[in-house]
PDB file of C-alpha atoms and ligand atoms in Angstrom:
ATOM      1  CA  UNK A 277       0.000   0.000   0.000  1.00 90.00           C
ATOM      2  CA  UNK A 278       1.672   3.240  -1.155  1.00 97.00           C
ATOM      3  CA  UNK A 279      -0.794   5.444   0.716  1.00 98.00           C
ATOM      4  CA  UNK A 280      -3.798   4.958   2.924  1.00 97.00           C
ATOM      5  CA  UNK A 281      -6.225   6.937   5.060  1.00 98.00           C
ATOM      6  CA  UNK A 282      -6.277   5.551   8.600  1.00 97.00           C
ATOM      7  CA  UNK A 283      -9.242   6.143  10.905  1.00 97.00           C
ATOM      8  CA  UNK A 284      -8.082   6.903  14.433  1.00 97.00           C
ATOM      9  CA  UNK A 285      -9.871   6.043  17.633  1.00 97.00           C
ATOM     10  CA  UNK A 286     -10.462   9.030  19.880  1.00 96.00           C
ATOM     11  CA  UNK A 287     -10.606   8.465  23.602  1.00 97.00           C
ATOM     12  CA  UNK A 288     -13.052  11.098  24.708  1.00 93.00           C
ATOM     13  CA  UNK A 289     -14.771  11.869  27.943  1.00 95.00           C
ATOM     14  CA  UNK A 290     -16.231  14.943  29.591  1.00 97.00           C
ATOM     15  CA  UNK A 291     -12.705  16.417  29.893  1.00 98.00           C
ATOM     16  CA  UNK A 292     -12.011  16.341  26.151  1.00 97.00           C
ATOM     17  CA  UNK A 293     -10.437  14.059  23.546  1.00 97.00           C
ATOM     18  CA  UNK A 294      -7.166  12.160  23.156  1.00 97.00           C
ATOM     19  CA  UNK A 295      -5.671  10.243  20.231  1.00 98.00           C
ATOM     20  CA  UNK A 296      -2.501   8.157  20.483  1.00 97.00           C
ATOM     21  CA  UNK A 297      -0.197   6.534  17.942  1.00 97.00           C
ATOM     22  CA  UNK A 298       1.386   3.181  18.647  1.00 96.00           C
ATOM     23  CA  UNK A 299       3.859   1.500  16.330  1.00 96.00           C
ATOM     24  CA  UNK A 300       2.407  -1.595  14.704  1.00 95.00           C
ATOM     25  CA  UNK A 301      -1.099  -0.816  15.953  1.00 95.00           C
ATOM     26  CA  UNK A 302      -2.310   2.364  14.254  1.00 95.00           C
ATOM     27  CA  UNK A 303       1.075   3.585  13.012  1.00 96.00           C
ATOM     28  CA  UNK A 304       2.689   1.308  10.395  1.00 96.00           C
ATOM     29  CA  UNK A 305       6.287   2.029  11.468  1.00 98.00           C
ATOM     30  CA  UNK A 306       8.482   2.720  14.487  1.00 98.00           C
ATOM     31  CA  UNK A 307       8.528   6.508  14.925  1.00 98.00           C
ATOM     32  CA  UNK A 308      11.938   8.214  14.922  1.00 98.00           C
ATOM     33  CA  UNK A 309      10.864  11.751  14.021  1.00 98.00           C
ATOM     34  CA  UNK A 310       7.951  14.069  14.575  1.00 98.00           C
ATOM     35  CA  UNK A 311       7.551  17.561  13.139  1.00 98.00           C
ATOM     36  CA  UNK A 312       4.686  19.915  12.553  1.00 98.00           C
ATOM     37  CA  UNK A 313       3.951  22.563   9.976  1.00 98.00           C
ATOM     38  CA  UNK A 314       2.046  25.590  11.249  1.00 97.00           C
ATOM     39  CA  UNK A 315       1.728  29.327  10.691  1.00 96.00           C
ATOM     40  CA  UNK A 316       1.619  28.750   6.920  1.00 94.00           C
ATOM     41  CA  UNK A 317       1.545  31.963   4.943  1.00 91.00           C
ATOM     42  CA  UNK A 318      -1.441  32.641   2.694  1.00 76.00           C
ATOM     43  CA  UNK A 319      -3.680  30.488   0.562  1.00 74.00           C
ATOM     44  CA  UNK A 320      -1.198  29.618  -2.182  1.00 90.00           C
ATOM     45  CA  UNK A 321       1.531  28.036  -0.081  1.00 95.00           C
ATOM     46  CA  UNK A 322       2.686  24.613  -1.275  1.00 97.00           C
ATOM     47  CA  UNK A 323       4.702  22.509   1.168  1.00 97.00           C
ATOM     48  CA  UNK A 324       6.318  19.183   0.476  1.00 98.00           C
ATOM     49  CA  UNK A 325       6.833  18.855  -3.292  1.00 98.00           C
ATOM     50  CA  UNK A 326       9.258  16.035  -2.720  1.00 98.00           C
ATOM     51  CA  UNK A 327       9.577  12.274  -2.424  1.00 98.00           C
ATOM     52  CA  UNK A 328      11.754  10.351   0.006  1.00 98.00           C
ATOM     53  CA  UNK A 329      13.951   7.393  -0.717  1.00 98.00           C
ATOM     54  CA  UNK A 330      13.608   5.992   2.821  1.00 98.00           C
ATOM     55  CA  UNK A 331      11.163   8.050   4.903  1.00 98.00           C
ATOM     56  CA  UNK A 332       7.588   6.937   5.385  1.00 98.00           C
ATOM     57  CA  UNK A 333       5.144   9.415   6.857  1.00 98.00           C
ATOM     58  CA  UNK A 334       1.928   9.632   8.794  1.00 98.00           C
ATOM     59  CA  UNK A 335       0.203  13.003   8.349  1.00 98.00           C
ATOM     60  CA  UNK A 336      -2.460  14.306  10.708  1.00 98.00           C
ATOM     61  CA  UNK A 337      -4.020  17.741  10.627  1.00 98.00           C
ATOM     62  CA  UNK A 338      -4.508  18.277  14.325  1.00 98.00           C
ATOM     63  CA  UNK A 339      -6.118  21.678  13.743  1.00 97.00           C
ATOM     64  CA  UNK A 340      -7.680  23.244  10.642  1.00 97.00           C
ATOM     65  CA  UNK A 341      -7.359  21.660   7.222  1.00 97.00           C
ATOM     66  CA  UNK A 342      -5.157  21.175   4.175  1.00 97.00           C
ATOM     67  CA  UNK A 343      -5.171  19.164   0.976  1.00 98.00           C
ATOM     68  CA  UNK A 344      -2.523  16.632  -0.049  1.00 98.00           C
ATOM     69  CA  UNK A 345      -1.733  15.763  -3.649  1.00 98.00           C
ATOM     70  CA  UNK A 346      -0.331  12.232  -3.778  1.00 98.00           C
ATOM     71  CA  UNK A 347       1.615  10.864  -6.739  1.00 98.00           C
ATOM     72  CA  UNK A 348       2.824   7.259  -6.535  1.00 98.00           C
ATOM     73  CA  UNK A 349       4.414   7.283  -9.977  1.00 95.00           C
ATOM     74  CA  UNK A 350       1.484   5.333 -11.414  1.00 95.00           C
ATOM     75  CA  UNK A 351      -1.476   7.060  -9.780  1.00 97.00           C
ATOM     76  CA  UNK A 352      -2.328  10.619  -8.744  1.00 98.00           C
ATOM     77  CA  UNK A 353      -4.835  11.278  -5.958  1.00 98.00           C
ATOM     78  CA  UNK A 354      -5.858  14.238  -3.859  1.00 98.00           C
ATOM     79  CA  UNK A 355      -7.186  14.082  -0.309  1.00 98.00           C
ATOM     80  CA  UNK A 356      -8.608  16.614   2.108  1.00 98.00           C
ATOM     81  CA  UNK A 357      -7.383  16.367   5.695  1.00 98.00           C
ATOM     82  CA  UNK A 358      -9.785  18.284   7.879  1.00 98.00           C
ATOM     83  CA  UNK A 359     -10.097  16.419  11.147  1.00 96.00           C
ATOM     84  CA  UNK A 360      -7.682  15.013  13.730  1.00 97.00           C
ATOM     85  CA  UNK A 361      -9.341  11.603  13.630  1.00 97.00           C
ATOM     86  CA  UNK A 362      -7.961  10.716  10.199  1.00 98.00           C
ATOM     87  CA  UNK A 363      -4.289  10.102   9.405  1.00 98.00           C
ATOM     88  CA  UNK A 364      -2.770   9.789   5.954  1.00 98.00           C
ATOM     89  CA  UNK A 365      -0.026   7.179   5.576  1.00 98.00           C
ATOM     90  CA  UNK A 366       2.508   7.773   2.803  1.00 98.00           C
ATOM     91  CA  UNK A 367       5.057   5.118   1.896  1.00 98.00           C
ATOM     92  CA  UNK A 368       8.607   5.965   0.814  1.00 98.00           C
ATOM     93  CA  UNK A 369       8.979   7.091  -2.813  1.00 98.00           C
ATOM     94  CA  UNK A 370       5.625   8.874  -2.884  1.00 98.00           C
ATOM     95  CA  UNK A 371       5.607  12.425  -4.275  1.00 98.00           C
ATOM     96  CA  UNK A 372       3.502  14.653  -2.037  1.00 98.00           C
ATOM     97  CA  UNK A 373       2.365  18.265  -2.095  1.00 98.00           C
ATOM     98  CA  UNK A 374       0.456  19.837   0.790  1.00 98.00           C
ATOM     99  CA  UNK A 375      -1.557  22.934  -0.073  1.00 97.00           C
ATOM    100  CA  UNK A 376      -4.712  24.962   0.677  1.00 97.00           C
ATOM    101  CA  UNK A 377      -3.786  25.272   4.339  1.00 97.00           C
ATOM    102  CA  UNK A 378      -6.483  26.937   6.427  1.00 96.00           C
ATOM    103  CA  UNK A 379      -5.166  29.918   8.399  1.00 94.00           C
ATOM    104  CA  UNK A 380      -5.136  27.898  11.630  1.00 95.00           C
ATOM    105  CA  UNK A 381      -3.796  24.618  10.208  1.00 97.00           C
ATOM    106  CA  UNK A 382      -1.358  22.503  12.189  1.00 98.00           C
ATOM    107  CA  UNK A 383      -0.092  19.516  10.213  1.00 98.00           C
ATOM    108  CA  UNK A 384       1.718  16.984  12.383  1.00 98.00           C
ATOM    109  CA  UNK A 385       3.950  14.460  10.651  1.00 98.00           C
ATOM    110  CA  UNK A 386       5.453  11.260  12.062  1.00 98.00           C
ATOM    111  CA  UNK A 387       8.262   9.434  10.276  1.00 98.00           C
ATOM    112  CA  UNK A 388      10.288   6.241  10.531  1.00 98.00           C
ATOM    113  CA  UNK A 389      13.560   8.065   9.734  1.00 98.00           C
ATOM    114  CA  UNK A 390      15.628  10.901  11.146  1.00 98.00           C
ATOM    115  CA  UNK A 391      15.899  13.976   8.936  1.00 98.00           C
ATOM    116  CA  UNK A 392      18.431  13.461   6.169  1.00 98.00           C
ATOM    117  CA  UNK A 393      18.340  15.875   3.246  1.00 98.00           C
ATOM    118  CA  UNK A 394      20.188  13.399   1.013  1.00 98.00           C
ATOM    119  CA  UNK A 395      17.204  11.037   0.946  1.00 98.00           C
ATOM    120  CA  UNK A 396      14.868  13.799  -0.280  1.00 98.00           C
ATOM    121  CA  UNK A 397      14.104  13.958  -4.008  1.00 98.00           C
ATOM    122  CA  UNK A 398      13.015  17.533  -4.698  1.00 98.00           C
ATOM    123  CA  UNK A 399      13.087  17.388  -8.497  1.00 98.00           C
ATOM    124  CA  UNK A 400       9.976  15.811 -10.040  1.00 98.00           C
ATOM    125  CA  UNK A 401      11.800  14.587 -13.170  1.00 98.00           C
ATOM    126  CA  UNK A 402      14.403  12.894 -10.971  1.00 98.00           C
ATOM    127  CA  UNK A 403      11.563  11.290  -8.981  1.00 98.00           C
ATOM    128  CA  UNK A 404       9.941   9.948 -12.169  1.00 97.00           C
ATOM    129  CA  UNK A 405      13.299   8.565 -13.284  1.00 97.00           C
ATOM    130  CA  UNK A 406      13.968   6.818  -9.953  1.00 97.00           C
ATOM    131  CA  UNK A 407      10.443   5.464  -9.533  1.00 96.00           C
ATOM    132  CA  UNK A 408      10.407   3.980 -13.013  1.00 93.00           C
ATOM    133  CA  UNK A 409      13.823   2.413 -12.326  1.00 88.00           C
ATOM    134  CA  UNK A 410      12.464   0.890  -9.106  1.00 70.00           C
ATOM    135  CA  UNK A 411       9.603  -0.877 -10.851  1.00 64.00           C
TER     136      UNK A 411
HETATM  137  P1  TYD B 614      11.074  21.160   4.003  1.00 54.32           P
HETATM  138  O1  TYD B 614      11.507  19.777   3.674  1.00 54.32           O
HETATM  139  O2  TYD B 614      11.219  22.176   2.910  1.00 54.32           O
HETATM  140  O3  TYD B 614       9.567  21.167   4.513  1.00 54.32           O
HETATM  141  P2  TYD B 614       8.281  20.664   3.689  1.00 54.32           P
HETATM  142  O4  TYD B 614       8.285  19.171   3.769  1.00 54.32           O
HETATM  143  O5  TYD B 614       7.114  21.272   4.372  1.00 54.32           O
HETATM  144  O6  TYD B 614       8.427  21.143   2.295  1.00 54.32           O
HETATM  145  O7  TYD B 614      11.871  21.646   5.282  1.00 54.32           O
HETATM  146  C1  TYD B 614      11.865  23.003   5.687  1.00 54.32           C
HETATM  147  C2  TYD B 614      13.106  23.246   6.519  1.00 54.32           C
HETATM  148  O8  TYD B 614      13.064  22.496   7.729  1.00 54.32           O
HETATM  149  C3  TYD B 614      14.389  22.857   5.802  1.00 54.32           C
HETATM  150  O9  TYD B 614      15.366  23.824   6.129  1.00 54.32           O
HETATM  151  C4  TYD B 614      14.775  21.537   6.424  1.00 54.32           C
HETATM  152  C5  TYD B 614      14.199  21.627   7.827  1.00 54.32           C
HETATM  153  N1  TYD B 614      13.739  20.337   8.361  1.00 54.32           N
HETATM  154  C6  TYD B 614      14.416  19.787   9.419  1.00 54.32           C
HETATM  155  O10 TYD B 614      15.405  20.318   9.926  1.00 54.32           O
HETATM  156  N2  TYD B 614      13.959  18.599   9.945  1.00 54.32           N
HETATM  157  C7  TYD B 614      12.884  17.966   9.436  1.00 54.32           C
HETATM  158  O11 TYD B 614      12.495  16.883   9.933  1.00 54.32           O
HETATM  159  C8  TYD B 614      12.200  18.554   8.310  1.00 54.32           C
HETATM  160  C9  TYD B 614      11.017  17.872   7.695  1.00 54.32           C
HETATM  161  C10 TYD B 614      12.673  19.741   7.815  1.00 54.32           C
END
């Protein structure tokens, strides 16, 4: 599965709500890195626009909304993330672009790898070349 929406279970009571991620249960990898994108500037901002040779990701919009364009090399899809109860899993070697951030959006991302710029493919033609070589 190159990408997948994962429904999360929220533990709510009269005090509020809580969602957890556990490796092998609702997160398909052991987490080594977490980062979040927030305070995005304006409606036309595009984040991502890269693929990763090793990193897998789990994306959750914990506040607000954004869209994610997903390109697996053979299929292009587009999903709206607008609630904290749905995570988007992206396998390695998936081209992704996050856009249409709402003004209050907070996009949290979990990954199986530490940050390493050398495993990022930021050129789409290079991505197409590598993904077709991998098949
Ligand atoms: P970038 O990869 O451009 O973010 P996006 O995926 O939203 O396009 O990263 C922005 C900056 O943050 C860049 O200088 C690299 C740095 N960065 C880290 O230091 N660690 C990380 O885990 C990530 C994702 C980025």
